[in-house]
XYZ file of C-alpha atoms in Angstrom:
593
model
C -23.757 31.096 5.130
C -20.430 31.928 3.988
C -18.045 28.638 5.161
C -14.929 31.279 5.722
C -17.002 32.897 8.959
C -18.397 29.110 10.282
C -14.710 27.186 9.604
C -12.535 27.089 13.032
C -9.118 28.153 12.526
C -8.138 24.968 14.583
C -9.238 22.676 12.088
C -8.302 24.753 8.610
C -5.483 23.596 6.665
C -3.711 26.101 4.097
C -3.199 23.044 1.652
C -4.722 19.468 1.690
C -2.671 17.349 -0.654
C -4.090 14.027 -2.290
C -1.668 11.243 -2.284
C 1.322 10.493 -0.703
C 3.858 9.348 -3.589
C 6.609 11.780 -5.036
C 4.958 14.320 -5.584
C 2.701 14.112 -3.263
C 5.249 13.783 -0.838
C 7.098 16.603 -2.474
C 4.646 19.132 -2.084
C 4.325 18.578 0.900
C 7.994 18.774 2.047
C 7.795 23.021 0.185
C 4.918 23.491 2.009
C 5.319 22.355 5.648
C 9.424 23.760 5.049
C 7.294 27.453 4.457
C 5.648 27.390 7.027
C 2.094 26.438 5.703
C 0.245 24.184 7.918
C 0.129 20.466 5.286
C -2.047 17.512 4.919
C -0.866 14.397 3.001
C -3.879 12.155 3.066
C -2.915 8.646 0.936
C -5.277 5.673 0.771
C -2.864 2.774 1.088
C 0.384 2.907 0.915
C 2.771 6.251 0.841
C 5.396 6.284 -1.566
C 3.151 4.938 -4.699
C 4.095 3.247 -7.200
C 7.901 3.355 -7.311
C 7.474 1.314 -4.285
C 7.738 -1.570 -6.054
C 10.393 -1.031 -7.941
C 13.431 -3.312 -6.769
C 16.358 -0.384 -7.936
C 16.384 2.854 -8.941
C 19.113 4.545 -10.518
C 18.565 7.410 -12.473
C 17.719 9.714 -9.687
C 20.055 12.580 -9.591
C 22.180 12.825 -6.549
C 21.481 9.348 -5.725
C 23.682 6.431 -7.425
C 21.590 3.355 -6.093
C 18.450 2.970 -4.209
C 15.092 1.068 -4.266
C 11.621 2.728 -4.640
C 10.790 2.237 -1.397
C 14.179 3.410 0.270
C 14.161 6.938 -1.520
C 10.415 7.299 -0.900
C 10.818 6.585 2.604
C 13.402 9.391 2.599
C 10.944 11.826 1.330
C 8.389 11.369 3.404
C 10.495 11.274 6.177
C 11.645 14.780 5.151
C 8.146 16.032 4.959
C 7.322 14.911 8.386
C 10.487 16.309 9.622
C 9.286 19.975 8.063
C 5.961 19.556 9.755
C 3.868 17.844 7.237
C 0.951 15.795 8.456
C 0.061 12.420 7.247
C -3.008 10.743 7.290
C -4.523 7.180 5.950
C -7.279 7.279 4.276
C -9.640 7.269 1.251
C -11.090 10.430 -0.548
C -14.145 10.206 -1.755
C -14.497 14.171 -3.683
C -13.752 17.529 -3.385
C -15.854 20.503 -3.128
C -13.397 23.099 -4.923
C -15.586 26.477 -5.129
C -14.788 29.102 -3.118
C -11.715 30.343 -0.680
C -12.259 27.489 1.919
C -12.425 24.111 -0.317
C -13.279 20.497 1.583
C -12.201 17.136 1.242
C -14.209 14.203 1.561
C -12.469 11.822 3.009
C -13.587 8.144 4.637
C -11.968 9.434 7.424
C -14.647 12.740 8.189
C -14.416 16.333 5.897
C -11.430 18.411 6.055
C -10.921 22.326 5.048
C -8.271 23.968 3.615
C -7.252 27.092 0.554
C -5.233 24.776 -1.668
C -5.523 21.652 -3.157
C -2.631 19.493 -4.415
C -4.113 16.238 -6.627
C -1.018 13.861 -6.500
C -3.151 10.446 -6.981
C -0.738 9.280 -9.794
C -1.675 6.188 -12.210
C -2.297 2.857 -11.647
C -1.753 -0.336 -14.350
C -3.701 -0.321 -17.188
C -5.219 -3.429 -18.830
C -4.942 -4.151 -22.404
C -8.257 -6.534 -22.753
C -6.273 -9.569 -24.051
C -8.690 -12.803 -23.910
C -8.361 -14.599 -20.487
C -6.453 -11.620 -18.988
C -9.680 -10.525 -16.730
C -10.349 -14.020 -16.324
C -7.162 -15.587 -15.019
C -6.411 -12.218 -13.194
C -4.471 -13.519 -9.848
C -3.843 -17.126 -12.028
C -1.081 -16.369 -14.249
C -1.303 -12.809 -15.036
C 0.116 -10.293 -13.238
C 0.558 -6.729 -13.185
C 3.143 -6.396 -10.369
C 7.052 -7.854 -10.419
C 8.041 -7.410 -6.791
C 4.255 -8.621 -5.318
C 4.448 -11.651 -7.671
C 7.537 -12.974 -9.159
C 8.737 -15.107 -7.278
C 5.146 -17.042 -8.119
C 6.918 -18.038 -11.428
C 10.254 -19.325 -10.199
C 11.976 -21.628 -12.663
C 8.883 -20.924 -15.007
C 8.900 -19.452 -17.860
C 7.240 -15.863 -18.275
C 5.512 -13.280 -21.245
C 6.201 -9.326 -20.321
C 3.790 -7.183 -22.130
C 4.658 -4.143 -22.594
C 7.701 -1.729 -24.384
C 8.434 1.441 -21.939
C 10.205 1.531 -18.241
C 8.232 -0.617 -16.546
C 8.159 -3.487 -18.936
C 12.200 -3.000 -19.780
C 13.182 -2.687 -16.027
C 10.683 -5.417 -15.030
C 11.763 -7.936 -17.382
C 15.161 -8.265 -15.823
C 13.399 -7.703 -11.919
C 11.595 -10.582 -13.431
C 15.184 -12.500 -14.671
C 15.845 -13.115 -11.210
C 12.882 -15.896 -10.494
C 12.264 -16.924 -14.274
C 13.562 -20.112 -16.244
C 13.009 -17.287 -19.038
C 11.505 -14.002 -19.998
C 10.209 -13.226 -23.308
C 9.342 -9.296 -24.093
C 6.197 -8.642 -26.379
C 7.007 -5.042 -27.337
C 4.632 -4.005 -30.195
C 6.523 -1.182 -31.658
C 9.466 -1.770 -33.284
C 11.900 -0.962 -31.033
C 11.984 -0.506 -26.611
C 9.773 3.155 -26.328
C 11.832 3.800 -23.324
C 15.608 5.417 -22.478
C 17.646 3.573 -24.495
C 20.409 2.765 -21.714
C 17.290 0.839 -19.626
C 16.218 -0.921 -22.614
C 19.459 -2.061 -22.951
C 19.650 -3.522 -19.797
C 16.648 -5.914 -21.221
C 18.030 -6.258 -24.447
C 21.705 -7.780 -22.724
C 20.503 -9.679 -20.047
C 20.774 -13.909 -21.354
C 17.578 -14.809 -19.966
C 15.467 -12.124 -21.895
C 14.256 -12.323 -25.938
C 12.887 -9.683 -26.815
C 10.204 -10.160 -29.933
C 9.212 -6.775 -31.577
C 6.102 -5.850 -33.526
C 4.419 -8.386 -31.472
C 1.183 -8.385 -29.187
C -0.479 -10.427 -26.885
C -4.338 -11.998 -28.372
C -4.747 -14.043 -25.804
C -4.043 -17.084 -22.689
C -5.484 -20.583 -22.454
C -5.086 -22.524 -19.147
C -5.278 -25.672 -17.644
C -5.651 -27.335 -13.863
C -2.345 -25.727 -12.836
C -1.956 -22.620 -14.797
C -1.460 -20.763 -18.216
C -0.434 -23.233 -20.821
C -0.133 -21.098 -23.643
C -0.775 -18.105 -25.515
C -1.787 -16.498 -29.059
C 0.759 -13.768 -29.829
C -0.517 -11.119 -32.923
C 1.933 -9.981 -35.608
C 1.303 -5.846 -34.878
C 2.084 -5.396 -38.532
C 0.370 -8.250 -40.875
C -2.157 -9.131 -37.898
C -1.114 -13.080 -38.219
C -1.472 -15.241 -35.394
C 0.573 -17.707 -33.977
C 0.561 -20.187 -30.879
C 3.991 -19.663 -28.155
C 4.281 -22.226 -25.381
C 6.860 -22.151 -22.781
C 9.521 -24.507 -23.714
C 9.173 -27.313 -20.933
C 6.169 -27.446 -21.795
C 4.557 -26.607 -18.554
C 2.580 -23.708 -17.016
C 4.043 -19.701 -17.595
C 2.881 -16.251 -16.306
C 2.044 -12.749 -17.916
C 3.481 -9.675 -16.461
C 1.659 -6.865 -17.922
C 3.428 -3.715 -18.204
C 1.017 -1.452 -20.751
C 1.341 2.006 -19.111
C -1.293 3.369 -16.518
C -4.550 5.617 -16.137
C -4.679 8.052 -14.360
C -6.374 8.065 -10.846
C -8.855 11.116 -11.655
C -12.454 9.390 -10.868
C -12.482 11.713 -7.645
C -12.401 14.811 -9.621
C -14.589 14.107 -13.025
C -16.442 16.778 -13.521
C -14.648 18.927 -11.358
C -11.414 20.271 -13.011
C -10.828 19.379 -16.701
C -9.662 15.887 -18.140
C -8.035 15.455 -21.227
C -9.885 12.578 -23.576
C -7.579 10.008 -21.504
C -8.389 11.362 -18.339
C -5.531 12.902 -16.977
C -6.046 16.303 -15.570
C -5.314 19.164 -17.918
C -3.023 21.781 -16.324
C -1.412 25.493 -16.968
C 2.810 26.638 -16.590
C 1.880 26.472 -12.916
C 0.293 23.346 -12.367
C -3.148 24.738 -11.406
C -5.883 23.352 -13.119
C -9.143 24.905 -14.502
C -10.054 25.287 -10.633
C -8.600 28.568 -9.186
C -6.556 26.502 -5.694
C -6.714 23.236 -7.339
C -3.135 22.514 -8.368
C -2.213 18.972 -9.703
C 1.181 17.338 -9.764
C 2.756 13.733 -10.588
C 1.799 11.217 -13.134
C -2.027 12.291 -13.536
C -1.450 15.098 -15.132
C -1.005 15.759 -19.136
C 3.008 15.318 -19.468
C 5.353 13.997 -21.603
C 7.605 12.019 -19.272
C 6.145 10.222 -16.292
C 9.191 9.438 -13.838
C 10.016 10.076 -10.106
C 11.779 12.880 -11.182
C 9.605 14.463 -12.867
C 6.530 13.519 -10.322
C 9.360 15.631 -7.973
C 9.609 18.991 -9.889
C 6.212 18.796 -10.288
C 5.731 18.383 -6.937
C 7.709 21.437 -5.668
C 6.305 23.989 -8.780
C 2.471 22.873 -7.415
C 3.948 23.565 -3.602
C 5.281 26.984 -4.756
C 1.851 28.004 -6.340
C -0.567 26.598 -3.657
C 1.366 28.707 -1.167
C 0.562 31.787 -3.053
C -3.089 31.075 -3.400
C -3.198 30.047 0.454
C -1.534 33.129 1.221
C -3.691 35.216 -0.489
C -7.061 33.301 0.634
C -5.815 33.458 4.360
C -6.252 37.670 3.646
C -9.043 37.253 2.358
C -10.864 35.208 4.736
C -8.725 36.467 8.139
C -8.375 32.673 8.620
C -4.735 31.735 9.801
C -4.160 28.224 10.100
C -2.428 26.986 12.775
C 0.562 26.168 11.359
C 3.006 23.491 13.525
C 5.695 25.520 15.834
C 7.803 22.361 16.931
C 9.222 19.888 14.312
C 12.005 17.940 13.990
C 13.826 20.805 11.627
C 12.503 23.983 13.652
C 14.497 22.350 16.476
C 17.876 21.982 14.546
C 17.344 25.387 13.321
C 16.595 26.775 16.943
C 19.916 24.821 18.389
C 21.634 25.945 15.521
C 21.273 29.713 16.400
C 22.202 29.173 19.500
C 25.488 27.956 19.109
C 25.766 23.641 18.094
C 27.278 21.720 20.570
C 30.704 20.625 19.944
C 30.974 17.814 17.685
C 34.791 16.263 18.726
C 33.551 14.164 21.559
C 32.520 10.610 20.644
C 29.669 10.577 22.563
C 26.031 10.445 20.863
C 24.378 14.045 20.662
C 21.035 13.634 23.035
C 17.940 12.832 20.713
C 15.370 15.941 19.972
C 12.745 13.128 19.111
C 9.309 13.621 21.047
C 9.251 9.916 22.263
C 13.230 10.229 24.002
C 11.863 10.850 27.184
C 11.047 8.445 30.375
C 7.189 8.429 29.542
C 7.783 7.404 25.609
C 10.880 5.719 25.944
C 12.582 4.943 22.212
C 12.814 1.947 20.652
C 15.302 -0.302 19.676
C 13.071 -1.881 16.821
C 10.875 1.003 15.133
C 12.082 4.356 13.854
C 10.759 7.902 16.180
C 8.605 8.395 13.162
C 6.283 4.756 13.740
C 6.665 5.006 17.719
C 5.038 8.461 17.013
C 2.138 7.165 14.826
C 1.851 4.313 17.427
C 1.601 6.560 19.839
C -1.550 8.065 18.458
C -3.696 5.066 18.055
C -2.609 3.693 21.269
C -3.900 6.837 22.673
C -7.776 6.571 20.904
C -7.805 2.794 21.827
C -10.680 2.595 24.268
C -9.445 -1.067 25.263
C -6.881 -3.351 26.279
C -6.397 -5.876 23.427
C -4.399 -8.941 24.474
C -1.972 -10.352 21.659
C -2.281 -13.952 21.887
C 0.900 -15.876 20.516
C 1.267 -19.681 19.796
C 4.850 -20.315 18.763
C 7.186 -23.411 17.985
C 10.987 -23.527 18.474
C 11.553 -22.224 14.961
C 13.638 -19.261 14.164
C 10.705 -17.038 13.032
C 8.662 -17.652 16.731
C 11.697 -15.964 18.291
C 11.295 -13.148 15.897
C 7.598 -13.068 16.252
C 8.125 -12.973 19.914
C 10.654 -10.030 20.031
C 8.550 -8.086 17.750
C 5.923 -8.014 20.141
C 7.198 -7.886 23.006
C 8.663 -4.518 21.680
C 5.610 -3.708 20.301
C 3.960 -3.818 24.046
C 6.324 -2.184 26.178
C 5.724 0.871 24.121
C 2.186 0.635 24.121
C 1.648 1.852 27.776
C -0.668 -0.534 29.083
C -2.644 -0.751 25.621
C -1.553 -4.278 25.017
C -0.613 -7.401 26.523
C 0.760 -10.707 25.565
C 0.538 -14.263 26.613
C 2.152 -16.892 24.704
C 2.365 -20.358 24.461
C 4.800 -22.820 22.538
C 3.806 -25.606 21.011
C 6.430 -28.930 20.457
C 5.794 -30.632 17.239
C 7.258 -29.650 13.970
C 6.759 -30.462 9.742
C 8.971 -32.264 8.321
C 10.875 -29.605 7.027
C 11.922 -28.490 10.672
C 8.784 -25.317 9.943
C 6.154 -25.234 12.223
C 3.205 -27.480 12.022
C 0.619 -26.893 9.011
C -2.940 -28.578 10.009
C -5.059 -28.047 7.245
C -8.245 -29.620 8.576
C -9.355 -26.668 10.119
C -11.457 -24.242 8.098
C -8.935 -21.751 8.910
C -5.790 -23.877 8.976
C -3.546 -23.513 11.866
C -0.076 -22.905 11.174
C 2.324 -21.562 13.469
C 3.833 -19.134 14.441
C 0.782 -16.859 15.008
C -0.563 -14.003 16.639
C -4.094 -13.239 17.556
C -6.199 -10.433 18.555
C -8.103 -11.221 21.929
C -10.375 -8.656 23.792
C -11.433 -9.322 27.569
C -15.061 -9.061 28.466
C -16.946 -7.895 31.152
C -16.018 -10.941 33.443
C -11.965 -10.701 32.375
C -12.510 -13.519 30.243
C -10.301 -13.414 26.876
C -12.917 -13.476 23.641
C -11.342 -13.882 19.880
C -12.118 -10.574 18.374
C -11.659 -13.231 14.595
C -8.171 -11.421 13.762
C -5.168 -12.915 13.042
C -1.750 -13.068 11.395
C 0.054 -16.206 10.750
C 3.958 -15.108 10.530
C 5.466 -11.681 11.443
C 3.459 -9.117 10.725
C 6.564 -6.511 9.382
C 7.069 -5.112 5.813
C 3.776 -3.696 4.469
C 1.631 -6.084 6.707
C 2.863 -3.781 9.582
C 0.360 -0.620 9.264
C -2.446 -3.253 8.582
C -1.873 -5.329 11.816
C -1.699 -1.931 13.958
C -5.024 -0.760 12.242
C -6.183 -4.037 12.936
C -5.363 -3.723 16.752
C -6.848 -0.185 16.468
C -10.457 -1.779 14.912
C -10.620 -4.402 17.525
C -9.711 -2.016 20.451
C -12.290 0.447 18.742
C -13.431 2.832 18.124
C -11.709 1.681 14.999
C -11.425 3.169 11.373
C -14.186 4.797 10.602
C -17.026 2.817 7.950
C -19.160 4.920 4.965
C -22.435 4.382 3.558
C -23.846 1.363 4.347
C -20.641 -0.487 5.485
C -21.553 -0.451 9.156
C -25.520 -2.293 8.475
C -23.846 -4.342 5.748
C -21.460 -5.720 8.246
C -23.945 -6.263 11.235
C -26.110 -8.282 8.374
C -24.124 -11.043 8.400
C -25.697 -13.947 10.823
C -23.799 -16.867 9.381
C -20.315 -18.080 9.804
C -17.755 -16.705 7.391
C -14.105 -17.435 7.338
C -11.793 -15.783 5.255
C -7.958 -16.855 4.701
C -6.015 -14.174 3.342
C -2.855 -14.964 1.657
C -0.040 -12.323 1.615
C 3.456 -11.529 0.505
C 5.216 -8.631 3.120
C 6.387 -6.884 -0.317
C 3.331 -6.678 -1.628
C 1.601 -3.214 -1.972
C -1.798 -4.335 -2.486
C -2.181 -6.397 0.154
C -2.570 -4.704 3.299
C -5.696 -3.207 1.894
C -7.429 -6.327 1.457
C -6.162 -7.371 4.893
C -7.590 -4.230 6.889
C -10.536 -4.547 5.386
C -11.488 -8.163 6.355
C -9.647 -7.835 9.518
C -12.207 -4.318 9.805
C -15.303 -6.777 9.082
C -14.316 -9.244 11.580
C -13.952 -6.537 14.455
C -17.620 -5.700 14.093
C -18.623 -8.991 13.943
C -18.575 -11.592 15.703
C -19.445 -14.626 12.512
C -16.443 -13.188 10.559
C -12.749 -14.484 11.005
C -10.019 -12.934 9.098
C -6.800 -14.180 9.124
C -3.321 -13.458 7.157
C -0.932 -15.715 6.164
C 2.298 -14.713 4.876
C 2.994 -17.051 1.860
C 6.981 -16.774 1.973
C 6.817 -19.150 5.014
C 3.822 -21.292 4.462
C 4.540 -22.343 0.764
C 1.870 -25.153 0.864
C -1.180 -22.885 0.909
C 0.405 -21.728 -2.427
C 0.978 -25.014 -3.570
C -3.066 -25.723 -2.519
C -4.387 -23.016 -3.711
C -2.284 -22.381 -6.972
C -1.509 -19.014 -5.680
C 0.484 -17.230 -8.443
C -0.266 -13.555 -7.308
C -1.156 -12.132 -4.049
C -3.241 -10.985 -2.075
C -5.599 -14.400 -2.664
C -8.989 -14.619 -0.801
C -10.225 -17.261 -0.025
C -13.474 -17.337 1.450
C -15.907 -20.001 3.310
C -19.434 -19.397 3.599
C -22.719 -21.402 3.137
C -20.764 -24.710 2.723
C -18.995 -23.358 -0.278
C -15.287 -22.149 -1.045
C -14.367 -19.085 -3.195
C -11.212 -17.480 -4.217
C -10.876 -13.850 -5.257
C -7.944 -11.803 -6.267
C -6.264 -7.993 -5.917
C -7.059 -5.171 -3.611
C -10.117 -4.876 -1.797
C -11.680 -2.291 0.579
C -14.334 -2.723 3.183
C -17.126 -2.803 0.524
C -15.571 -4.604 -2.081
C -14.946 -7.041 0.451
C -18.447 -7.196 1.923
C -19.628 -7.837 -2.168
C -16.958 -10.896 -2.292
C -19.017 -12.067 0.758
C -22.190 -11.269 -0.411
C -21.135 -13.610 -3.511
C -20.638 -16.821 -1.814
């Protein structure tokens, strides 16, 4: 049956956009501004890469900014025209036809266009050790994991951007920072590897590559560098003598594995395009660093971004006559508002007092909030609306600092849950040492406070753990993952594929796992949803986040020199896992132990 005549015009989209980073984000700001009802569906974290990068300088119109500042702009901007964003994982496409669909973790979804915008992630180089001591002294991300390496010394591999901007990010923790650049000479814009090549605590060595690490109990204690040219070994050590880390900065591949054997892939994999970004799939469009370029930068992930927009409208256009499907585009944002009052006359602008807000949530039912932006009350808004139960947010706090920010935090985060949450508290007297809260460590999840846990009432009204919890304040990038994890144990909770759902009822044993985070870090929130997913379901499964920055002795226990750690406790036995993991990754981590 032809899908055009069985596809409701309620749930069609005129362009479904993979991945929410520049261009990404782009597209969908041109879209949504023309009118075309937008999806922005990202699996972690929107913005992408340039998240992580600490300042950004060379984008026009704007003197000074950090990744995650500008990127928040954007996709503030896209909302604003009427984009919509979503979280979640796409699994492939099915691009034949007028109406294409999405596979997505999250259920199918329809649409004319197609915008691939999943960008590039780190490549490795295959050094010896660097798979091994992955998470123990190598490292792929500055802003996650520098400030591991404080007053050590450190090895950057790499000779473009990333490594030349990195290296002095890196300046800021390191004793020292030595730049393996195998080329002769920075491959970069000369005014950012200059930056590098100035800064005191940098030497750069040229023509030379990394072989290889060695490590002892506490870390990497040396490493075999390779002349590029003669192929000559030799053995560098950091100068104290100690332990030092590897920052690898080699480039990236692309993030195509979705669409193999869909559009066409260059030998390298990135997706082969025409003068209008559309690839060898008529409505397929592709934009950002996965496609065959010549410069990868936000920039340029930008342009590309808004020349894909430009085309997919076309093709939706012309597919919407073709099918007589309209999708239903939005016919109330933020910037259709200021347009309407605009017509009809602005107010007048010479009193002092504060214009009244046009945000949805500025009214008595959704008052706004002196904490979170309109843009996360809205988002909170919707999960606190498919939460089927109460979920009580059980705090045990100390007369430190951080409790009273722990305790603001969600308090907020309650009073604008309407009834969805509650909160009960209780404050506990002693302190370390070090005037932090206690540490005990003789618990198989060690107790450290301050803390917040997930509790669910049962039938009776009494409280039950639901296994969730996050030691610290649960703000920066930990933020989405602790509402998701509210959302999971509430249910009906984020939706599981394949075998997930058996694979997680499977487990009769106890299983604790500790998850160490940093709130900068980009790959952790992953991890943490899904453990904090597994626990939800089950009952034997605790899951529990620590934020490192203010519990620096489960670094110092577990040698944690890159985040997010695992550790996990099953059977009897202890085992420690590194990087980004979803629910199934994280169920074989389990399975492991």
């Amino acid at each position: 049956m032809d899908q055009s005549m069985t596809t409701p015009q309620s749930q069609m989209y005129d362009a479904v956009i993979i991945g929410g980073g520049p261009a990404g984000l782009t597209a969908g700001m041109y879209l949504a501004r023309a009118r075309y009802r937008t999806l922005i569906i990202e699996q972690a974290d929107f913005g992408g890469q340039i998240t992580i990068t600490s300042e950004v300088v060379n984008y026009p119109g704007v003197p000074m900014t950090d990744g995650r500042k500008l990127t928040a702009a954007m996709r503030q901007q896209a909302q604003d025209f009427g984009a919509e964003l979503r979280v979640g994982t796409v699994t492939g496409i099915d691009a034949q036809g007028d109406v294409k669909t999405v596979h997505t973790t999250r259920g199918d979804v329809q649409c004319f266009a197609i915008v691939l915008a999943m960008g590039a992630a780190p490549r490795k180089i295959g050094f010896d050790g660097e798979q091994e001591y992955a998470g123990r002294g190598v490292a792929y991300c500055a802003t996650c994991d520098g400030e591991f390496f404080t007053g050590k010394d450190v090895l950057v591999v790499g000779g473009g951007f990333a490594a030349a901007e990195e290296s002095v990010f890196l300046g800021r923790y390191a004793r020292a920072v030595t730049v393996l650049v195998r080329e002769d000479d920075f491959t970069c814009d000369a005014a950012v590897a200059q930056h590098a090549k100035d800064d005191p605590k940098i030497t750069v060595r040229y023509g030379t590559e990394l072989a290889g690490v060695t490590s002892g109990p506490k870390g990497l204690t040396e490493a075999t560098l390779k002349d590029a040219h003669t192929g000559e070994t030799s053995v560098w050590k950091p100068q104290d003598g100690g332990t030092f880390g590897v920052f690898v900065f080699a480039g990236y591949e692309p993030q195509t594995q979705i669409v193999r054997g869909v559009v066409e892939l260059d030998p390298n994999g990135y997706v082969v395009t025409d003068a209008a970004l559309c690839t060898s799939v008529p409505g397929v469009f592709a934009a950002g660093d996965l496609r065959v370029k010549d410069l990868r930068q936000v920039v340029t992930a930008t342009a590309d971004g808004a020349i894909a927009a430009v085309h997919a409208e076309e093709y939706a256009a012309a597919a919407s006559t073709r099918t007589g499907i309209t999708p239903q585009a939005p016919t109330s944002t933020p910037y259709q508002r200021r347009e309407a009052q605009g017509e009809a006359g602005a107010p007048s602008q010479t009193t002092p007092a504060p214009a009244a807000s046009t945000s949805p949530q500025a009214d008595a039912e959704h008052p706004v909030s002196a904490v979170f932006t309109d843009d996360v009350v809205a988002q909170l808004n919707v999960v606190f609306a498919r939460m089927e139960r109460t979920v009580t947010l059980q705090l045990q706090l100390d007369r430190t600092e951080l409790s009273h920010q722990l305790q603001s935090f969600i308090d907020e985060l309650v009073s604008l849950s309407d009834g969805k949450l509650e909160s009960i508290s209780e404050t506990v007297e002693e302190l370390s040492a070090n005037g932090r809260g206690a540490v005990d460590y003789d618990r198989p999840l060690p107790y450290a406070t301050p803390m917040v846990r997930l509790m669910v009432r049962d039938d009776s009204g009494m409280l039950q753990s639901t296994g969730i919890a996050f030691h610290g304040v649960p703000t920066g990038h930990e933020f989405h993952a602790f509402v998701l994890g509210i959302y999971n144990a509430a249910g009906p909770g984020q939706p599981l594929i394949g075998d997930e759902r058996e694979r997680i009822e499977a487990i009769h044993d106890p299983v604790e796992i500790m998850l160490l985070v940093s709130l900068t870090c980009t790959m952790c929130p992953e991890t943490v949803r899904a453990a904090q997913r597994i626990a939800a379901l089950n009952s034997n499964v605790r899951a529990e986040a620590y934020d490192l920055a203010h519990f620096p002795e489960l670094k110092e226990r577990y040698d944690v020199m890159s985040v997010p750690c695992i550790v996990v406790r099953r059977h009897g036995r202890e085992a420690i896992e590194f990087g980004k993991k979803n629910v199934s990754q994280m169920l074989d981590v389990l399975d492991a132990v």
